[in-house]
CSV table of C-alpha atoms in Angstrom, one decimal:
chain,number,residue,atom,x,y,z
A,457,UNK,CA,0.0,0.0,0.0
A,458,UNK,CA,1.1,3.5,-0.6
A,459,UNK,CA,2.0,6.1,2.0
A,460,UNK,CA,0.0,9.2,2.6
A,461,UNK,CA,1.7,11.4,5.1
A,462,UNK,CA,3.3,14.8,5.3
A,463,UNK,CA,7.0,15.1,5.6
A,464,UNK,CA,6.6,17.2,8.7
A,465,UNK,CA,4.4,14.6,10.5
A,466,UNK,CA,6.6,13.3,13.2
A,467,UNK,CA,4.7,11.5,16.0
A,468,UNK,CA,6.0,11.8,19.6
A,469,UNK,CA,7.2,8.2,19.6
A,470,UNK,CA,9.6,8.9,16.8
A,471,UNK,CA,7.9,6.7,14.2
A,472,UNK,CA,6.6,8.1,10.9
A,473,UNK,CA,2.8,8.1,10.3
A,474,UNK,CA,2.2,6.2,7.1
A,475,UNK,CA,-1.0,5.5,5.2
A,476,UNK,CA,-2.6,2.6,7.0
A,477,UNK,CA,-0.7,3.4,10.2
A,478,UNK,CA,-1.4,5.4,13.3
A,479,UNK,CA,-0.9,9.2,13.1
A,480,UNK,CA,-0.9,11.9,15.7
A,481,UNK,CA,-3.0,14.4,13.8
A,482,UNK,CA,-5.7,14.7,11.1
A,483,UNK,CA,-4.8,14.4,7.5
A,484,UNK,CA,-4.9,17.8,5.9
A,485,UNK,CA,-5.4,19.2,2.4
A,486,UNK,CA,-1.6,19.9,2.4
A,487,UNK,CA,-1.0,16.2,2.8
A,488,UNK,CA,-3.2,15.5,-0.2
A,489,UNK,CA,-1.2,18.1,-2.3
A,490,UNK,CA,2.1,16.5,-1.2
A,491,UNK,CA,0.8,13.1,-2.2
A,492,UNK,CA,0.2,14.4,-5.7
A,493,UNK,CA,3.7,15.8,-5.9
A,494,UNK,CA,5.2,12.5,-4.8
A,495,UNK,CA,3.1,10.5,-7.3
A,496,UNK,CA,1.3,8.6,-4.5
A,497,UNK,CA,-2.2,7.2,-5.1
A,498,UNK,CA,-4.6,7.2,-2.2
A,499,UNK,CA,-8.1,5.8,-1.4
A,500,UNK,CA,-11.3,7.5,-0.4
A,501,UNK,CA,-14.5,6.0,0.9
A,502,UNK,CA,-17.9,7.4,1.8
A,503,UNK,CA,-19.1,7.2,5.4
A,504,UNK,CA,-22.3,8.4,7.0
A,505,UNK,CA,-22.1,7.3,10.7
A,506,UNK,CA,-19.6,7.2,13.5
A,507,UNK,CA,-19.3,3.4,13.7
A,508,UNK,CA,-18.6,2.8,10.1
A,509,UNK,CA,-16.3,5.8,9.9
A,510,UNK,CA,-14.2,4.5,12.8
A,511,UNK,CA,-13.6,1.2,11.0
A,512,UNK,CA,-12.4,2.9,7.9
A,513,UNK,CA,-10.3,5.3,10.0
A,514,UNK,CA,-8.6,2.5,11.8
A,515,UNK,CA,-8.0,0.8,8.5
A,516,UNK,CA,-6.0,3.8,7.4
A,517,UNK,CA,-8.3,5.3,4.8
A,518,UNK,CA,-6.9,8.9,4.7
A,519,UNK,CA,-10.0,10.7,3.3
A,520,UNK,CA,-13.7,10.0,4.1
A,521,UNK,CA,-16.5,11.7,2.2
A,522,UNK,CA,-19.8,12.2,3.9
A,523,UNK,CA,-21.5,12.2,0.5
A,524,UNK,CA,-25.1,13.1,-0.3
A,525,UNK,CA,-25.1,9.5,-1.6
A,526,UNK,CA,-26.4,8.9,1.9
A,527,UNK,CA,-29.8,9.8,0.4
A,528,UNK,CA,-29.7,6.7,-1.8
A,529,UNK,CA,-28.1,4.2,0.6
A,530,UNK,CA,-29.2,5.3,4.1
A,531,UNK,CA,-32.2,7.7,3.9
A,532,UNK,CA,-34.3,5.9,1.4
A,533,UNK,CA,-34.5,8.6,-1.3
A,534,UNK,CA,-34.5,7.6,-5.0
A,535,UNK,CA,-31.8,10.2,-5.8
A,536,UNK,CA,-29.5,12.6,-3.9
A,537,UNK,CA,-31.7,15.6,-4.7
A,538,UNK,CA,-34.0,15.5,-1.6
A,539,UNK,CA,-31.0,15.5,0.9
A,540,UNK,CA,-31.0,18.6,3.1
A,541,UNK,CA,-28.3,20.6,4.7
A,542,UNK,CA,-29.6,19.7,8.1
A,543,UNK,CA,-29.2,16.0,7.3
A,544,UNK,CA,-25.7,16.5,5.9
A,545,UNK,CA,-24.7,18.4,9.0
A,546,UNK,CA,-25.9,15.7,11.3
A,547,UNK,CA,-24.3,12.9,9.3
A,548,UNK,CA,-21.0,14.8,8.9
A,549,UNK,CA,-20.8,15.5,12.7
A,550,UNK,CA,-21.3,11.8,13.4
A,551,UNK,CA,-18.4,10.8,11.0
A,552,UNK,CA,-16.1,13.5,12.6
A,553,UNK,CA,-16.9,12.1,16.1
A,554,UNK,CA,-16.1,8.6,14.9
A,555,UNK,CA,-12.6,9.4,13.5
A,556,UNK,CA,-9.2,10.6,14.7
A,557,UNK,CA,-7.0,10.7,11.6
A,558,UNK,CA,-9.0,10.9,8.3
A,559,UNK,CA,-9.7,14.1,6.5
A,560,UNK,CA,-13.5,14.5,6.6
A,561,UNK,CA,-15.1,16.0,3.5
A,562,UNK,CA,-18.7,17.1,3.8
A,563,UNK,CA,-21.0,17.3,0.7
A,564,UNK,CA,-23.0,20.4,0.1
A,565,UNK,CA,-26.4,19.1,-1.0
A,566,UNK,CA,-28.6,20.2,-3.8
A,567,UNK,CA,-30.1,23.7,-3.2
A,568,UNK,CA,-27.5,24.7,-0.7
A,569,UNK,CA,-25.1,26.6,-3.0
A,570,UNK,CA,-26.7,27.0,-6.4
A,571,UNK,CA,-28.0,30.5,-5.6
A,572,UNK,CA,-24.5,31.9,-5.6
A,573,UNK,CA,-21.3,32.4,-3.5
A,574,UNK,CA,-23.0,33.9,-0.5
A,575,UNK,CA,-25.4,31.0,-0.1
A,576,UNK,CA,-22.5,28.5,-0.6
A,577,UNK,CA,-20.4,30.2,2.1
A,578,UNK,CA,-23.3,30.2,4.5
A,579,UNK,CA,-23.9,26.5,3.9
A,580,UNK,CA,-20.3,25.5,4.0
A,581,UNK,CA,-19.8,27.4,7.2
A,582,UNK,CA,-22.4,25.3,8.9
A,583,UNK,CA,-20.6,22.1,7.9
A,584,UNK,CA,-17.3,23.4,9.2
A,585,UNK,CA,-18.6,25.0,12.4
A,586,UNK,CA,-21.4,22.7,13.5
A,587,UNK,CA,-20.1,19.4,12.1
A,588,UNK,CA,-16.3,20.0,12.2
A,589,UNK,CA,-15.5,18.8,8.7
A,590,UNK,CA,-12.1,19.7,7.3
A,591,UNK,CA,-13.3,20.4,3.8
A,592,UNK,CA,-16.5,20.5,1.7
A,593,UNK,CA,-17.4,19.2,-1.7
A,594,UNK,CA,-19.7,20.7,-4.3
A,595,UNK,CA,-20.7,19.8,-7.8
A,596,UNK,CA,-20.1,21.8,-11.0
A,597,UNK,CA,-17.1,23.1,-13.0
A,598,UNK,CA,-17.3,26.5,-14.6
A,599,UNK,CA,-20.8,27.1,-13.2
A,600,UNK,CA,-19.5,26.7,-9.6
A,601,UNK,CA,-16.3,28.8,-10.1
A,602,UNK,CA,-17.3,31.8,-8.1
A,603,UNK,CA,-18.7,29.6,-5.2
A,604,UNK,CA,-15.4,27.8,-4.9
A,605,UNK,CA,-13.4,30.9,-5.1
A,606,UNK,CA,-15.3,32.6,-2.2
A,607,UNK,CA,-15.1,29.5,0.0
A,608,UNK,CA,-11.4,29.1,-0.5
A,609,UNK,CA,-10.8,32.8,0.1
A,610,UNK,CA,-12.8,32.5,3.3
A,611,UNK,CA,-10.6,29.6,4.5
A,612,UNK,CA,-12.8,26.6,3.6
A,613,UNK,CA,-11.0,23.9,1.5
A,614,UNK,CA,-13.1,22.7,-1.4
A,615,UNK,CA,-13.1,19.4,-3.3
A,616,UNK,CA,-14.8,19.9,-6.7
A,617,UNK,CA,-16.9,17.3,-8.5
A,618,UNK,CA,-17.3,17.2,-12.3
A,619,UNK,CA,-18.3,14.7,-15.0
A,620,UNK,CA,-21.5,12.9,-13.9
A,621,UNK,CA,-22.9,15.1,-11.2
A,622,UNK,CA,-25.8,13.2,-9.5
A,623,UNK,CA,-27.5,16.3,-8.2
A,624,UNK,CA,-28.2,17.2,-11.9
A,625,UNK,CA,-29.7,13.8,-12.6
A,626,UNK,CA,-33.0,15.4,-13.7
A,627,UNK,CA,-31.1,17.3,-16.4
A,628,UNK,CA,-28.4,14.8,-17.5
A,629,UNK,CA,-29.5,11.4,-16.3
A,630,UNK,CA,-27.0,8.7,-15.3
A,631,UNK,CA,-24.7,8.4,-18.3
A,632,UNK,CA,-21.0,8.7,-19.2
A,633,UNK,CA,-19.9,12.3,-19.5
A,634,UNK,CA,-17.1,13.7,-21.7
A,635,UNK,CA,-17.6,11.5,-24.8
A,636,UNK,CA,-17.0,13.3,-28.0
A,637,UNK,CA,-14.6,16.2,-28.7
A,638,UNK,CA,-16.9,19.0,-27.6
A,639,UNK,CA,-17.9,17.3,-24.4
A,640,UNK,CA,-14.3,16.4,-23.6
A,641,UNK,CA,-13.2,20.0,-24.1
A,642,UNK,CA,-15.9,21.2,-21.8
A,643,UNK,CA,-14.8,18.7,-19.1
A,644,UNK,CA,-11.2,20.0,-19.5
A,645,UNK,CA,-12.5,23.6,-19.1
A,646,UNK,CA,-14.5,22.6,-16.0
A,647,UNK,CA,-11.4,20.9,-14.5
A,648,UNK,CA,-9.2,23.9,-15.1
A,649,UNK,CA,-11.9,26.3,-13.8
A,650,UNK,CA,-12.2,24.5,-10.4
A,651,UNK,CA,-8.4,24.4,-10.1
A,652,UNK,CA,-8.1,28.1,-10.9
A,653,UNK,CA,-10.8,28.9,-8.4
A,654,UNK,CA,-8.7,27.2,-5.7
A,655,UNK,CA,-10.1,23.7,-5.3
A,656,UNK,CA,-7.6,21.3,-3.6
A,657,UNK,CA,-8.9,18.2,-5.5
A,658,UNK,CA,-11.5,17.3,-8.0
A,659,UNK,CA,-13.7,14.2,-8.3
A,660,UNK,CA,-14.1,12.8,-11.9
A,661,UNK,CA,-17.2,10.7,-12.1
A,662,UNK,CA,-18.1,8.4,-14.9
A,663,UNK,CA,-15.9,9.8,-17.6
A,664,UNK,CA,-13.8,7.9,-20.2
A,665,UNK,CA,-10.5,6.6,-18.8
A,666,UNK,CA,-8.5,8.3,-21.5
A,667,UNK,CA,-10.0,11.7,-20.7
A,668,UNK,CA,-9.5,11.2,-17.0
A,669,UNK,CA,-5.9,10.4,-17.6
A,670,UNK,CA,-5.5,13.6,-19.6
A,671,UNK,CA,-7.2,15.7,-16.9
A,672,UNK,CA,-4.9,14.2,-14.3
A,673,UNK,CA,-1.8,15.0,-16.4
A,674,UNK,CA,-2.9,18.6,-17.0
A,675,UNK,CA,-3.9,19.5,-13.4
A,676,UNK,CA,-1.6,20.1,-10.6
A,677,UNK,CA,-4.3,19.3,-8.0
A,678,UNK,CA,-5.2,15.6,-7.3
A,679,UNK,CA,-8.0,13.9,-9.3
A,680,UNK,CA,-10.3,11.4,-7.6
A,681,UNK,CA,-11.8,8.9,-9.9
A,682,UNK,CA,-15.1,7.0,-9.6
A,683,UNK,CA,-15.8,5.2,-12.8
A,684,UNK,CA,-12.9,7.2,-14.5
A,685,UNK,CA,-10.3,4.5,-15.1
A,686,UNK,CA,-7.0,3.7,-13.3
A,687,UNK,CA,-4.9,6.8,-14.0
A,688,UNK,CA,-6.4,9.3,-11.6
A,689,UNK,CA,-4.5,10.2,-8.4
A,690,UNK,CA,-7.1,8.6,-6.1
A,691,UNK,CA,-10.1,6.4,-6.2
A,692,UNK,CA,-13.4,6.7,-4.3
A,693,UNK,CA,-16.3,4.2,-3.9
A,694,UNK,CA,-19.6,4.4,-2.0
A,695,UNK,CA,-18.9,2.1,0.9
A,696,UNK,CA,-22.2,0.1,0.7
A,697,UNK,CA,-21.4,-0.7,-2.9
A,698,UNK,CA,-17.8,-1.7,-2.1
A,699,UNK,CA,-18.8,-4.0,0.7
A,700,UNK,CA,-21.8,-5.6,-1.0
A,701,UNK,CA,-24.5,-4.1,1.1
A,702,UNK,CA,-26.3,-2.4,-1.8
A,703,UNK,CA,-29.2,-4.4,-3.3
A,704,UNK,CA,-29.9,-4.8,-7.0
A,705,UNK,CA,-27.6,-3.6,-9.8
A,706,UNK,CA,-24.5,-1.6,-9.0
A,707,UNK,CA,-22.4,0.4,-11.5
A,708,UNK,CA,-19.9,-1.4,-13.7
A,709,UNK,CA,-17.0,0.5,-12.1
A,710,UNK,CA,-17.7,-1.0,-8.6
A,711,UNK,CA,-15.5,-3.8,-7.2
A,712,UNK,CA,-17.3,-5.7,-4.4
A,713,UNK,CA,-14.7,-6.5,-1.7
A,714,UNK,CA,-17.2,-8.4,0.6
A,715,UNK,CA,-20.8,-9.5,0.7
A,716,UNK,CA,-22.1,-7.9,3.8
A,717,UNK,CA,-25.7,-8.2,2.7
A,718,UNK,CA,-25.4,-12.0,2.7
A,719,UNK,CA,-23.6,-12.0,6.1
A,720,UNK,CA,-26.1,-9.7,7.8
A,721,UNK,CA,-29.1,-11.6,6.3
A,722,UNK,CA,-27.7,-14.9,7.5
A,723,UNK,CA,-27.0,-13.6,11.0
A,724,UNK,CA,-30.5,-12.1,11.2
A,725,UNK,CA,-32.1,-15.5,10.1
A,726,UNK,CA,-30.0,-17.4,12.6
A,727,UNK,CA,-31.0,-15.0,15.4
A,728,UNK,CA,-34.7,-15.4,14.5
A,729,UNK,CA,-34.4,-19.2,14.4
A,730,UNK,CA,-32.8,-19.2,17.9
A,731,UNK,CA,-35.6,-17.0,19.3
A,732,UNK,CA,-38.4,-19.1,17.7
A,733,UNK,CA,-36.7,-22.3,18.8
A,734,UNK,CA,-36.1,-21.2,22.4
A,735,UNK,CA,-32.3,-21.5,22.1
A,736,UNK,CA,-31.7,-17.8,22.7
A,737,UNK,CA,-31.2,-16.4,25.3
A,738,UNK,CA,-29.6,-19.2,27.3
A,739,UNK,CA,-28.4,-19.1,30.9
A,740,UNK,CA,-25.1,-17.5,29.9
A,741,UNK,CA,-27.1,-14.6,28.4
A,742,UNK,CA,-29.2,-14.0,31.5
A,743,UNK,CA,-28.9,-12.1,34.7
A,744,UNK,CA,-30.4,-12.8,38.1
């Protein structure tokens, strides 16, 4: 596994905090920038609660995204559009409380920044002050340039998100973005726009691998791929997809590393059988 640590991170015990190891402080956006300079790839996962976040934090995942994908996988919405800022603030705060080392990035949900820079600053300030996130993420390239600029100038690190932007599902649907010369050039303009505005990283979702590689080569900020091929600086997956908890069809780009849905279902059925059969609880599970 690769390392993700700042050169100045020197724990009190004299050891060096590496990716996957134990650190003495939070990962920062500067660490992410240094990883790009050193050519190090790094992983990012979503997280929406303290318990799950603590598992990923202990596993050494350096960046956790409290994504509005929580709307699909935890809140029961069909899309991310209904997710509110109140919900994102609550979920982000839980993830922050459950972690010690990971950089926590909170998503700005649909309707919380589209009005303009002032609304974006107000919304991002809530995630930083009330939830304690270390950075925020918002969707859009050129159209979100001014929002990103004001947040960064105000001291709030921003991760941008271009390509397929799920909050715009009603306009673009769920399909590959950046195919064809005109679309590819627009995506490149979007990538450069968010970099120029001051974003410290940019998510590239569902774009051709060749285009993602070109964007990664052109930018000096890290690119985070999801369905964007192997050449981006980092990779992110929705944790319920990655661990096989999602029901039904998952995107082609997902690799399932476990089958938690089967494990949890099997455990629930075994518990039910024990209760119905009178074999739980036993004497060892009882108090007198």
